Each structure stands twice: as structure tokens, then as C-alpha cells.
Amino acid sequence: MNRRDFLVTGALAGAALVAERAQAQHAGHGAQPGDAAAPRERAPDATRIEQSDRSWVPAQRPDRTPVVPGGPIPAHMPNVGKLPWRIVGGVKVGHLVVEPFDHEFAPGLRARCWGYNRSTPGPLIEGVVGDRVRVFVTNRLPEPTTIHWHGLVLPNGMDGVSGLNQRPIPPGETYKYELPLRDAGTFMYHSHHDEMTQIALGCVGMFVVHPRRPIGPRVDNDFVLMTHEWRIDPGTGRPDPNEMLDFNVFTFNGKAFPSTEPMLVGVGERTRIRIGNLSPMTSHPIHLHGHHFRITGTDGGFIPEGAQWPETTTIVPVGAVRVIEFVSTEPGDWAIHCHMTHHVMMQMGHDISNMVGVDAGEVDPRVRRVIPEYMSMGTTGMGEMGTMDMPLPPNSIPMRGGPGPFSYIDMGGMMTIVKVRENARTADPAAWYQHPRGAVSERATAAELRDNGIDPDRDTRRTD
Amino acid sequence: MRTERTTRIPVVLALALAVGCVSHSRREDVDAVRAVLATRTELDLVDRDPDTWQQEEPHVRELLAQPLDAERAVRIALANNRDLRAAMYELGIARGALVQAGLLPNPTLEAEVRFPEDQVEPPQYDVGIAIDITALILAPIRAEAAAARIDVVRYRTAGAVLDLAYRVRLAFFRYQASVQHLELMQTAQESYAASVTAARALHEAGNVRDLDVSIEEAALEQARIDTARAELELYDDRERLNVLMGLYGHEVSWEIAGRLADPPSEPLVLDELEPRAIETSLELAWTRAELEAIGRSLGLARAEGLVPDIAVGFHAEYDEERWEYGPEMAITFPFFSQGQGTVLSREAELESLRERYVALAVAVRASVRAARNRALTTELLAHRYREVLIPARTRVFEQTLRQYNAMQIDVFRLLQAKREQIDAARGYIEALREYWQARATLDQVLAGRVAGTIGPDVEIEIGARTRESGGPTASSPH
């Protein structure tokens, strides 16, 4: 529904006069009746996602060269790069710069975050058991920091707890960490100095250590997702680290749908997704459509096959990793998302009246006598809120979802898509699945209703 | 001084002799008032024959046919206000006193017949005519003293004209503000009504509690009461104007033109104010005239005390069947009473008034400074409202609307923001009223009338005012 059209056709004239009366006085110099209404310009272009626009879909093809000859394939972290290594005397040397930077969560929403190498989460650190890794950390934050290597078993002086294991890294200085990679697994890294601020602003990342030979069945795809939650009020440009409960932006790998890079896999392929959660406060039940998966590991290690159990949703607690594996059988576009409903809602305000079921026809004419631009929202539900075209606070994408092949997808936030294709290696990662004829739910015809004995107008009150 | 007095004597004498030209002189007095006003203000005192004051002024109906602005209201009041006319008649009272003072003493005729007991004797006749020479000599001095009184009354009458115009302006700006204030109150009330409608609709949908609806309903009722009060105030302000313009009957259905204007973008330039105020001050002018009048009556009292009462006449007596005649004179010697008491009183009166004159000058200076301060401050205030606060509140509302669009706040908060915007507009109206009233006060002081109390209490009093009070604060129009 286009709100502007609604307003134009709505009885505006009389209502405008009243507000005009109030505003003409302070407008001071010859206010025209039209001026009295607040500007009703278009929403910023970046927040308007057209059905046909696919430029937001980041399309990358994972590198499948084994990490060591005969070893597993490398992991791929959608939307996020990898920490490059320089080999110095047989040691893998990397450099993390922790600093403030401008991060885009989705078109129309940017914020000043803190992170590693201008990325949140930071670059994927990837190694192989037996590697010696040396990571230099340069602090460009306005306060000290450290890095804790979450889940790695290390010499105590490398564990990174500020004050306990080391002196904090002062702003402007570079410290080095020597990390012997003893165990394969999925780990994380994050600031361990003023975590409340630094994690809330984005100082987190994933750390994958591959075994030299695959443990368990060899996988064809190995993805890494990191969940996070933020408080970014519409109109502001910096996550609020003071928030404890009411988060309003939820991300996979720092991106909110529709900016999450889809995961393209082949029919019959085995896929691993390593899901880490360094949200400040909340666990996330991650649900995958169209598949049964098994939880094959945590940041503590691998789960023996006999102990794995089938699931479609796994809760990933704060500060934990769940590794899931599945084999795709059904081609199509399958959603994977946090099952907490507010976590797939962008920048929703929670301190507002419940408008569901309210008669807008009664309320709106009355309010428009004072505020001509007014329109009740959410009276029939909120699914279409994100498609409305009206003036919004700058730098905000409240209630926004993204485009879909059939219609607008009203989920935003912590949601992405597993795209299962017959020809995964050549398919367009940005393209939608083309369904076979008759394999999409559509409107039942009158004949079908009749033949199946369905009466849409049936009285649904219990009669027994 | 002496020469002036001597040259005036024949004029006064001529005046005194010109019996029967009272109405002509009244016009002269009105013209004199008009001349006093012309040097001080652009006020137009309608040029009418004082003898037809009682009749209806056709000009007023013409003015009432169009929507009123402040200056049109002033013109109606000057033509139509009965208190002002009463003040104008006081010119006639002073004029009468002057004429009376200049009249010559009447001669006294004395006739007497006496019948002797002896019937044979014829009756005796006495005839005498006498005139009070002292009164005759003093008449010009009395007339001069009375003439000085006329100046006092002329200045006071000019002051009454200025006062009326000033009070009309104050009342007009106040009424204008009340009209706009009421409009804004009604809009605010609309917003409360919208809140109630929304709350009831939400309640109907099962989404809010009885309590939430009651809270909104109570707020609306309060708003209704506030609006009713504003309406009452508007009616009062209108009646104040009706009294000042002297309107009644079908004439009271006038309308006003336009709204309170924004202050001019050019800032006020105010200097050399104190000399101007002193120069034009009517209070000072009439106090000077009063000093003159008292000085004259002091001189009169001294003369009366020292000059013996002399009456001269002619006497004729018919006695023994023949007339005897000759002049006659009676003298009262100022032996015991030389009018010392009266002279003492007059002297004290003169000194007292001299002190009052200085006090008045001090008050005039303070009054013009206070008026200047108020004008400048209220100008600044109005500018701050228009240039800063109103745009800021408007931005707040616009941003609030965006937050509403973003579903961060609900309709109740949105309406609240609208009310805050309206509150700022109300503040601006108040500031505008203060500004235009302050400008009127400043103009009034510069036109020669101590106006305005030192402070924000701008109460407009209506109805008849006493003419006798000469003190600056007592006669100020507030």
C-alpha cells in the first residue's frame, strides 16, 4: 500500500486547515496551506528495495582448494573476508587492526562500529592443526583492548583476559599473540577488555581450525555464520552499548536480510554450517527449512556420530558454537533464520500501543484534523509495514524485509537463504529458484474446492 | 514677565467683555487641544463642531463596516467615547470660570423713601449708586489666573485623548492575542479529542485498559475547561474594547482584521529618548501651567490683602422739597486681615507643586527607560520565538512523525508532540502581544504621557476616570 496515494485520496483538505491554523502563526511569513503539512518526500533511496533490484545480493563463489593436500576444503564465511597469512620462518603471521569504522548492516542502515580490519565480525581466522600462528594486534580504539581466543587451548599468557593474563593493549600500541593450534574445531575471538562496550560495538570474529584429515564424512560446503544483536535507534548512527534487553537489529555475519549473502549448495551435497554466537545478551534458536541436520560439534570439539541427534532448530547460547551438518535433497530456496520472531524484525519499537484490530476508519479522520499526515499503522497486522513509502528517520530501515520471487519478504534481520541447486557450481547465486509447474502453493480453483468438498465460508464454530 | 503681564491685560479685558461667545471659545479650546496633540502624535481628533457632539458620528458607522485594525479602533474611540467627550466638556468648565472671573463688578443702586410721623412733612427720597472699585481693579488679575487654568485643562484634555488611544491599542492587541490563543486552544483540544478517539478504538479492539481510556478522557475534559476559560477571556477582552469605543446595540458585532503582526525585521533604534519624553510630557506641561496659575492666585491673594476695599458712588437725597447730591466712598482698611492666611496657603501650594514637578520629571525619565527596556526585550523575545523556538518545535514534531512512521512511538506520543508544537505557538502569540503593547507604551511615553507601570502588569482599566488626580502614577492609564 502506498501511503502517499492514500493521503492524496484521503479527505485531507479540511484536516489541513486546522493544523494550518496552528502552524501559520509561527511560520511567520506567508505560509501556504500546503506547507503546513510536514514534508512528505520519498524515503531515502537506499531503503527502497525494488523487486527487480538484485544488486544487494552479494555473490561469491567459495574457494574449494583443500587446506592441505588431501585435507578438508576451506571454510567460507558469507559477507566476511579471511585474515591473510604471511609465512615467516614457518609461522603463519597475521595482523589485526582494531578500530572504529563505518559499517553497513543493510542498504539504508549504517553505523559507526568497532571491529577488526574494518569488519564486524572480524576476518575469519583459518588454520590447520599443527600450525604455529602469530597474530599482531594494533589498537586504534580510543581505549585499551585485548583479544581472547575463545575455545582455543593455549598457554595462559595468550588467553587475553585483560588484567588477568596480560596488560591491556593501550591505544596506539601493537601486541603479539603466539597461538599453537593443537585442536581442530570452530572457535571464536573477541575483545576481553570492556567487553560490554567492545562486543556491543562489534569486536568479535570466528576462528576455524581444520584437522589435517577430515573428521567424519567429508563435506562439500563449509560455511561460517556468526550471530549478533545491536541496539541502533532509527535516526542514530552508532550501536548503543548500554542496551541490555531491547535489541532491535539482528545480524548474521554483521548483515541484516536482505544483505545476507546466500549460501549456494548442490543437491545431494553435504554441507556444514558453523554457527557462533557472540551477541551481548541473547541466545538464538537457529532454524533451517527443508532439511534435517545433525549437530556435529561445538567449540568444545566434535560430537561422536552416535551422540548426534537430528534437529531442525538449534539454540546457540551466548558465547557458544554449534556446528550443524546436513545433506540437501530438495532443490529450492530455503530460509535459515533465528526463530525468535522479533529477531527477524528490523528496528521495531517495542514501547508502542498495540494497534491490531483497531478501527482506523474511526481514528484516522479524527487525528488528521490535527495531523494531516497521520495514518494508523498495524491495525491489520504489520507484515506490510516495511513496504510503505513515507518519511522515515534518516539512516533507518524499520520493519524492512527484502524482495522475494513472489512478493516482498517481510522478514528482516537474522535471516539468510540456503540455495539448493542441481548445478550449484554454475548457478547464479543471486537468482531465485525456478519452481516446476504446479509445485507452488497457489489459489485453489472453485472446481478444486468443490471436488475436495471444501467450503471456504464454512462456520468454524465448534458444533460437537 | 512683567511686560507680558501688562500686555495681556487688554486681551483679558477684551475677553472679559466679550460676553456671549462661549461656544465659539469652546471650539478655540478644542483646536488648541488638537494643536497640542499635533506636535506629539499622529492622532486625528475628528474635527467636529463641539455643539453637535451629542449627535451620532456618521464616520463611526463607516469605520465599523470594515474589519477593525488597531488604528481604526482608535479612531472610533476618539469619535465615540463618551468619557472623552466628558473630558472635552471640562474645557467648557474652565472656560466658564475664566469668563466669570473677567466680568466687571455690578454697580449697586440704593433707593430709600422715608415718611415722617408729621403728616404735613413730605416724604424724603434717597437715591445712591455705588460700584466696588477694588473688584474692578482686580478683575484683570483674576482673569489672568483663570486663563492659566485653561492651559492646564487643555493639556489634561490632550492627555485624556492620548490615554484613550493608548488604552484602545492595549485592549486591541490583547483581544487579537485572545482570538489567536483561543484558536490554538481549540486545536489542542482537537488533539486531545483525537487521543480519546484513538484510546476508545484501542479499547474496543481489546488492546488497552479502562484506565488508559479514562486517562485520555480526563485530559480531554481538562482541555475543554481550559478552552472555555480562554473563550471567556476573549469575551471580556471584546467588551473592554466595546466600552472604549463607546459601542452598544447592533454596533458591537464588529470583526477584527488580521492577526498580530510579526515584529518588523528592522530592529528598534532607540536613543535620545529621555530628552524627547521630557520635552513632550503633558504632565510636565500642565504642571507648569498649574504653577503659573498658582503663582497668579498668590499674586491675587497678596493684592487682595493689601489693597483696601474701596467702593465709590453717587448719592442723591430729596429733602425739604429739594435735591441734594454728591459723591460717596466707602473704604475698608486692611487693618487686621491682610489675607495672610490665604497667601500662606498659596505659597505652600506653589512650593508643593514645584516639588511635584521635579518628582514628575524623574517619573517621566524612568517611565521612558522602562518602556524602552520592555520594547527591546519583548522584541528579542518575539524574535527568539519566531526564529528559534518555533522552528525547533516544528522540527521536533516532524522528527516525531518520522519516528511514528518508523513505528518507534505511537499515536498518543505523536499527538503529544503536536501539542508541544501548539504550546510554542501560544508562547509566540503571548510574546507578540507583549511586544505590540510595549511598542504602544513606548509611543505613548514619547507622545507625552507617562504610561505603563514599571513591570509586566499590563492591566487595562475601563470606565470613567477621575480628572482631578495629577500624580503621574494615579493618572497613568494602567
Short mmCIF file of N, CA and C in Angstrom, two decimals, chain A residues 23-130:
data_model
loop_
_atom_site.label_atom_id
_atom_site.label_comp_id
_atom_site.label_asym_id
_atom_site.label_seq_id
_atom_site.Cartn_x
_atom_site.Cartn_y
_atom_site.Cartn_z
N GLN A 23 -0.02 26.31 12.67
CA GLN A 23 1.34 26.48 12.17
C GLN A 23 1.54 27.79 11.45
N ALA A 24 0.45 28.35 10.93
CA ALA A 24 0.60 29.57 10.14
C ALA A 24 1.25 30.65 10.98
N GLN A 25 0.89 30.66 12.26
CA GLN A 25 1.38 31.73 13.11
C GLN A 25 2.90 31.71 13.19
N HIS A 26 3.45 30.54 13.46
CA HIS A 26 4.89 30.55 13.65
C HIS A 26 5.65 30.43 12.34
N ALA A 27 4.93 30.02 11.30
CA ALA A 27 5.61 30.04 10.00
C ALA A 27 6.01 31.48 9.71
N GLY A 28 5.17 32.39 10.24
CA GLY A 28 5.58 33.79 10.22
C GLY A 28 5.37 34.45 8.88
N HIS A 29 6.05 33.99 7.87
CA HIS A 29 5.99 34.68 6.61
C HIS A 29 5.23 33.86 5.59
N GLY A 30 4.00 34.24 5.37
CA GLY A 30 3.16 33.73 4.30
C GLY A 30 3.21 32.24 4.08
N ALA A 31 2.83 31.47 5.09
CA ALA A 31 2.81 30.03 4.89
C ALA A 31 1.65 29.66 3.99
N GLN A 32 1.92 28.81 3.02
CA GLN A 32 0.85 28.31 2.17
C GLN A 32 0.22 27.10 2.85
N PRO A 33 -1.06 26.86 2.57
CA PRO A 33 -1.70 25.72 3.20
C PRO A 33 -0.93 24.42 2.98
N GLY A 34 -0.36 24.30 1.82
CA GLY A 34 0.38 23.08 1.52
C GLY A 34 1.62 22.91 2.38
N ASP A 35 2.20 24.04 2.77
CA ASP A 35 3.42 23.97 3.58
C ASP A 35 3.16 23.43 4.97
N ALA A 36 1.90 23.60 5.38
CA ALA A 36 1.60 23.26 6.77
C ALA A 36 1.86 21.78 7.03
N ALA A 37 1.56 20.97 6.06
CA ALA A 37 1.82 19.55 6.24
C ALA A 37 3.33 19.33 6.24
N ALA A 38 3.77 18.47 7.12
CA ALA A 38 5.21 18.19 7.18
C ALA A 38 5.64 17.60 5.83
N PRO A 39 6.91 17.78 5.50
CA PRO A 39 7.35 17.29 4.19
C PRO A 39 7.05 15.79 4.02
N ARG A 40 6.58 15.45 2.86
CA ARG A 40 6.24 14.04 2.65
C ARG A 40 7.07 13.52 1.47
N GLU A 41 8.35 13.71 1.57
CA GLU A 41 9.20 13.30 0.46
C GLU A 41 9.39 11.79 0.48
N ARG A 42 10.05 11.28 -0.53
CA ARG A 42 10.27 9.84 -0.61
C ARG A 42 11.25 9.41 0.46
N ALA A 43 11.14 8.16 0.81
CA ALA A 43 12.12 7.60 1.72
C ALA A 43 13.46 7.60 1.00
N PRO A 44 14.56 7.65 1.76
CA PRO A 44 15.87 7.63 1.09
C PRO A 44 15.97 6.41 0.18
N ASP A 45 16.58 6.62 -0.98
CA ASP A 45 16.59 5.57 -1.98
C ASP A 45 17.16 4.26 -1.45
N ALA A 46 18.17 4.41 -0.61
CA ALA A 46 18.85 3.21 -0.15
C ALA A 46 17.92 2.28 0.61
N THR A 47 16.85 2.82 1.17
CA THR A 47 15.96 1.97 1.95
C THR A 47 14.87 1.35 1.08
N ARG A 48 14.83 1.75 -0.17
CA ARG A 48 13.78 1.23 -1.04
C ARG A 48 14.35 0.10 -1.89
N ILE A 49 13.88 -1.07 -1.64
CA ILE A 49 14.41 -2.21 -2.37
C ILE A 49 13.36 -2.70 -3.35
N GLU A 50 13.67 -2.56 -4.59
CA GLU A 50 12.71 -2.96 -5.62
C GLU A 50 12.81 -4.47 -5.85
N GLN A 51 11.71 -5.02 -6.29
CA GLN A 51 11.68 -6.46 -6.58
C GLN A 51 12.76 -6.83 -7.60
N SER A 52 12.95 -5.95 -8.57
CA SER A 52 13.84 -6.30 -9.67
C SER A 52 15.31 -6.05 -9.33
N ASP A 53 15.55 -5.36 -8.25
CA ASP A 53 16.92 -4.98 -7.93
C ASP A 53 17.62 -6.12 -7.19
N ARG A 54 18.65 -6.67 -7.83
CA ARG A 54 19.36 -7.77 -7.17
C ARG A 54 20.78 -7.35 -6.77
N SER A 55 21.03 -6.06 -6.88
CA SER A 55 22.39 -5.61 -6.62
C SER A 55 22.80 -5.82 -5.16
N TRP A 56 21.80 -5.98 -4.30
CA TRP A 56 22.11 -6.17 -2.88
C TRP A 56 22.60 -7.58 -2.59
N VAL A 57 22.42 -8.50 -3.55
CA VAL A 57 22.78 -9.89 -3.26
C VAL A 57 24.28 -10.08 -3.48
N PRO A 58 25.02 -10.27 -2.41
CA PRO A 58 26.46 -10.46 -2.57
C PRO A 58 26.69 -11.88 -3.12
N ALA A 59 27.33 -11.97 -4.24
CA ALA A 59 27.52 -13.28 -4.87
C ALA A 59 29.00 -13.63 -4.85
N GLN A 60 29.32 -14.62 -4.04
CA GLN A 60 30.71 -15.08 -4.00
C GLN A 60 30.76 -16.58 -4.21
N ARG A 61 31.80 -17.02 -4.84
CA ARG A 61 31.97 -18.47 -5.01
C ARG A 61 33.08 -18.92 -4.08
N PRO A 62 32.74 -19.84 -3.17
CA PRO A 62 33.75 -20.29 -2.20
C PRO A 62 34.93 -20.97 -2.91
N ASP A 63 36.10 -20.79 -2.30
CA ASP A 63 37.30 -21.47 -2.74
C ASP A 63 37.22 -22.92 -2.24
N ARG A 64 37.41 -23.86 -3.14
CA ARG A 64 37.29 -25.27 -2.73
C ARG A 64 38.63 -26.01 -2.72
N THR A 65 39.72 -25.29 -2.84
CA THR A 65 41.02 -25.96 -2.80
C THR A 65 41.28 -26.46 -1.38
N PRO A 66 41.59 -27.76 -1.20
CA PRO A 66 41.80 -28.28 0.16
C PRO A 66 42.86 -27.47 0.91
N VAL A 67 42.68 -27.35 2.22
CA VAL A 67 43.58 -26.52 3.03
C VAL A 67 44.99 -27.13 3.09
N VAL A 68 45.05 -28.46 3.07
CA VAL A 68 46.33 -29.16 2.90
C VAL A 68 46.05 -30.27 1.91
N PRO A 69 47.06 -30.72 1.22
CA PRO A 69 46.80 -31.79 0.26
C PRO A 69 46.06 -32.94 0.93
N GLY A 70 44.93 -33.32 0.34
CA GLY A 70 44.13 -34.42 0.89
C GLY A 70 43.30 -34.01 2.08
N GLY A 71 43.36 -32.76 2.46
CA GLY A 71 42.64 -32.29 3.64
C GLY A 71 41.27 -31.76 3.29
N PRO A 72 40.60 -31.20 4.29
CA PRO A 72 39.26 -30.66 4.07
C PRO A 72 39.28 -29.37 3.25
N ILE A 73 38.13 -29.03 2.71
CA ILE A 73 38.05 -27.77 1.97
C ILE A 73 38.03 -26.61 2.95
N PRO A 74 38.40 -25.42 2.47
CA PRO A 74 38.38 -24.28 3.40
C PRO A 74 36.95 -23.88 3.77
N ALA A 75 36.86 -23.17 4.86
CA ALA A 75 35.55 -22.65 5.27
C ALA A 75 35.28 -21.35 4.52
N HIS A 76 33.99 -21.05 4.36
CA HIS A 76 33.60 -19.80 3.70
C HIS A 76 32.67 -19.04 4.63
N MET A 77 33.01 -17.82 4.90
CA MET A 77 32.18 -17.01 5.81
C MET A 77 31.47 -15.95 4.97
N PRO A 78 30.16 -16.14 4.71
CA PRO A 78 29.44 -15.20 3.85
C PRO A 78 29.60 -13.76 4.36
N ASN A 79 29.75 -12.85 3.43
CA ASN A 79 29.86 -11.41 3.70
C ASN A 79 31.17 -11.01 4.40
N VAL A 80 32.02 -11.98 4.74
CA VAL A 80 33.20 -11.63 5.54
C VAL A 80 34.44 -12.22 4.88
N GLY A 81 35.54 -11.50 4.91
CA GLY A 81 36.78 -11.97 4.33
C GLY A 81 37.58 -12.81 5.31
N LYS A 82 38.76 -13.21 4.88
CA LYS A 82 39.64 -14.02 5.73
C LYS A 82 40.88 -13.25 6.10
N LEU A 83 41.47 -13.61 7.23
CA LEU A 83 42.71 -12.96 7.63
C LEU A 83 43.85 -13.51 6.76
N PRO A 84 44.52 -12.66 6.01
CA PRO A 84 45.61 -13.16 5.17
C PRO A 84 46.83 -13.50 6.03
N TRP A 85 47.50 -14.56 5.59
CA TRP A 85 48.71 -15.00 6.32
C TRP A 85 49.95 -14.62 5.54
N ARG A 86 51.02 -14.32 6.30
CA ARG A 86 52.35 -14.18 5.72
C ARG A 86 53.19 -15.24 6.45
N ILE A 87 53.90 -16.06 5.71
CA ILE A 87 54.67 -17.11 6.37
C ILE A 87 56.06 -16.56 6.70
N VAL A 88 56.38 -16.52 7.98
CA VAL A 88 57.68 -16.00 8.44
C VAL A 88 58.34 -17.08 9.28
N GLY A 89 59.36 -17.69 8.69
CA GLY A 89 60.08 -18.74 9.43
C GLY A 89 59.17 -19.86 9.83
N GLY A 90 58.26 -20.23 8.91
CA GLY A 90 57.37 -21.36 9.17
C GLY A 90 56.20 -21.00 10.08
N VAL A 91 56.11 -19.74 10.47
CA VAL A 91 54.99 -19.32 11.32
C VAL A 91 54.01 -18.52 10.47
N LYS A 92 52.70 -18.81 10.65
CA LYS A 92 51.68 -18.02 9.95
C LYS A 92 51.50 -16.72 10.72
N VAL A 93 51.79 -15.60 10.06
CA VAL A 93 51.72 -14.31 10.74
C VAL A 93 50.55 -13.49 10.17
N GLY A 94 49.72 -13.04 11.05
CA GLY A 94 48.60 -12.19 10.64
C GLY A 94 48.57 -10.90 11.45
N HIS A 95 47.82 -9.93 10.94
CA HIS A 95 47.76 -8.63 11.62
C HIS A 95 46.30 -8.15 11.74
N LEU A 96 45.85 -8.01 12.96
CA LEU A 96 44.50 -7.48 13.19
C LEU A 96 44.63 -6.04 13.69
N VAL A 97 43.93 -5.15 13.01
CA VAL A 97 43.86 -3.77 13.49
C VAL A 97 42.45 -3.55 14.03
N VAL A 98 42.38 -3.22 15.29
CA VAL A 98 41.05 -2.99 15.87
C VAL A 98 40.81 -1.49 15.91
N GLU A 99 39.71 -1.05 15.28
CA GLU A 99 39.48 0.39 15.13
C GLU A 99 38.01 0.68 14.85
N PRO A 100 37.61 1.92 15.03
CA PRO A 100 36.25 2.30 14.65
C PRO A 100 36.14 2.42 13.13
N PHE A 101 35.00 2.05 12.61
CA PHE A 101 34.80 2.17 11.16
C PHE A 101 33.31 2.21 10.86
N ASP A 102 33.02 2.57 9.64
CA ASP A 102 31.62 2.72 9.22
C ASP A 102 31.13 1.41 8.63
N HIS A 103 30.12 0.83 9.22
CA HIS A 103 29.67 -0.49 8.78
C HIS A 103 28.24 -0.41 8.24
N GLU A 104 28.01 -1.07 7.11
CA GLU A 104 26.65 -1.12 6.57
C GLU A 104 25.98 -2.42 6.96
N PHE A 105 24.84 -2.32 7.62
CA PHE A 105 24.09 -3.52 8.03
C PHE A 105 23.21 -4.02 6.89
N ALA A 106 22.67 -3.07 6.17
CA ALA A 106 21.82 -3.35 5.00
C ALA A 106 21.67 -2.01 4.31
N PRO A 107 21.25 -1.98 3.06
CA PRO A 107 21.07 -0.68 2.40
C PRO A 107 20.15 0.20 3.24
N GLY A 108 20.62 1.39 3.58
CA GLY A 108 19.80 2.31 4.37
C GLY A 108 20.15 2.34 5.83
N LEU A 109 21.01 1.45 6.27
CA LEU A 109 21.39 1.46 7.68
C LEU A 109 22.89 1.25 7.84
N ARG A 110 23.53 2.31 8.30
CA ARG A 110 24.95 2.24 8.57
C ARG A 110 25.18 2.68 10.00
N ALA A 111 26.30 2.26 10.57
CA ALA A 111 26.62 2.73 11.92
C ALA A 111 28.12 2.68 12.13
N ARG A 112 28.54 3.50 13.09
CA ARG A 112 29.94 3.55 13.49
C ARG A 112 30.18 2.38 14.43
N CYS A 113 30.88 1.37 13.95
CA CYS A 113 31.14 0.18 14.76
C CYS A 113 32.62 0.12 15.13
N TRP A 114 32.93 -0.78 16.02
CA TRP A 114 34.33 -1.10 16.31
C TRP A 114 34.54 -2.53 15.84
N GLY A 115 35.67 -2.79 15.19
CA GLY A 115 35.88 -4.16 14.71
C GLY A 115 37.31 -4.35 14.25
N TYR A 116 37.52 -5.52 13.65
CA TYR A 116 38.87 -5.91 13.26
C TYR A 116 39.02 -5.77 11.74
N ASN A 117 40.06 -5.05 11.34
CA ASN A 117 40.34 -4.84 9.92
C ASN A 117 39.10 -4.33 9.18
N ARG A 118 38.44 -3.37 9.83
CA ARG A 118 37.27 -2.71 9.24
C ARG A 118 36.16 -3.70 8.88
N SER A 119 35.97 -4.68 9.75
CA SER A 119 34.93 -5.68 9.50
C SER A 119 34.36 -6.13 10.84
N THR A 120 33.05 -6.32 10.88
CA THR A 120 32.44 -6.96 12.04
C THR A 120 31.44 -7.97 11.53
N PRO A 121 31.54 -9.23 11.87
CA PRO A 121 32.67 -9.77 12.63
C PRO A 121 33.98 -9.56 11.89
N GLY A 122 35.07 -9.72 12.62
CA GLY A 122 36.39 -9.55 12.01
C GLY A 122 36.64 -10.65 10.99
N PRO A 123 37.76 -10.56 10.27
CA PRO A 123 38.05 -11.58 9.25
C PRO A 123 38.12 -12.97 9.87
N LEU A 124 37.68 -13.92 9.07
CA LEU A 124 37.75 -15.32 9.53
C LEU A 124 39.21 -15.72 9.66
N ILE A 125 39.58 -16.21 10.84
CA ILE A 125 40.95 -16.71 11.02
C ILE A 125 40.88 -18.22 10.79
N GLU A 126 41.67 -18.68 9.90
CA GLU A 126 41.57 -20.07 9.50
C GLU A 126 42.96 -20.70 9.53
N GLY A 127 43.05 -21.82 10.20
CA GLY A 127 44.34 -22.52 10.27
C GLY A 127 44.13 -24.01 10.24
N VAL A 128 45.25 -24.73 10.34
CA VAL A 128 45.20 -26.19 10.32
C VAL A 128 45.94 -26.69 11.55
N VAL A 129 45.45 -27.77 12.11
CA VAL A 129 46.08 -28.33 13.31
C VAL A 129 47.58 -28.45 13.07
N GLY A 130 48.35 -28.01 14.05
CA GLY A 130 49.79 -28.08 13.93
C GLY A 130 50.43 -26.78 13.50
#
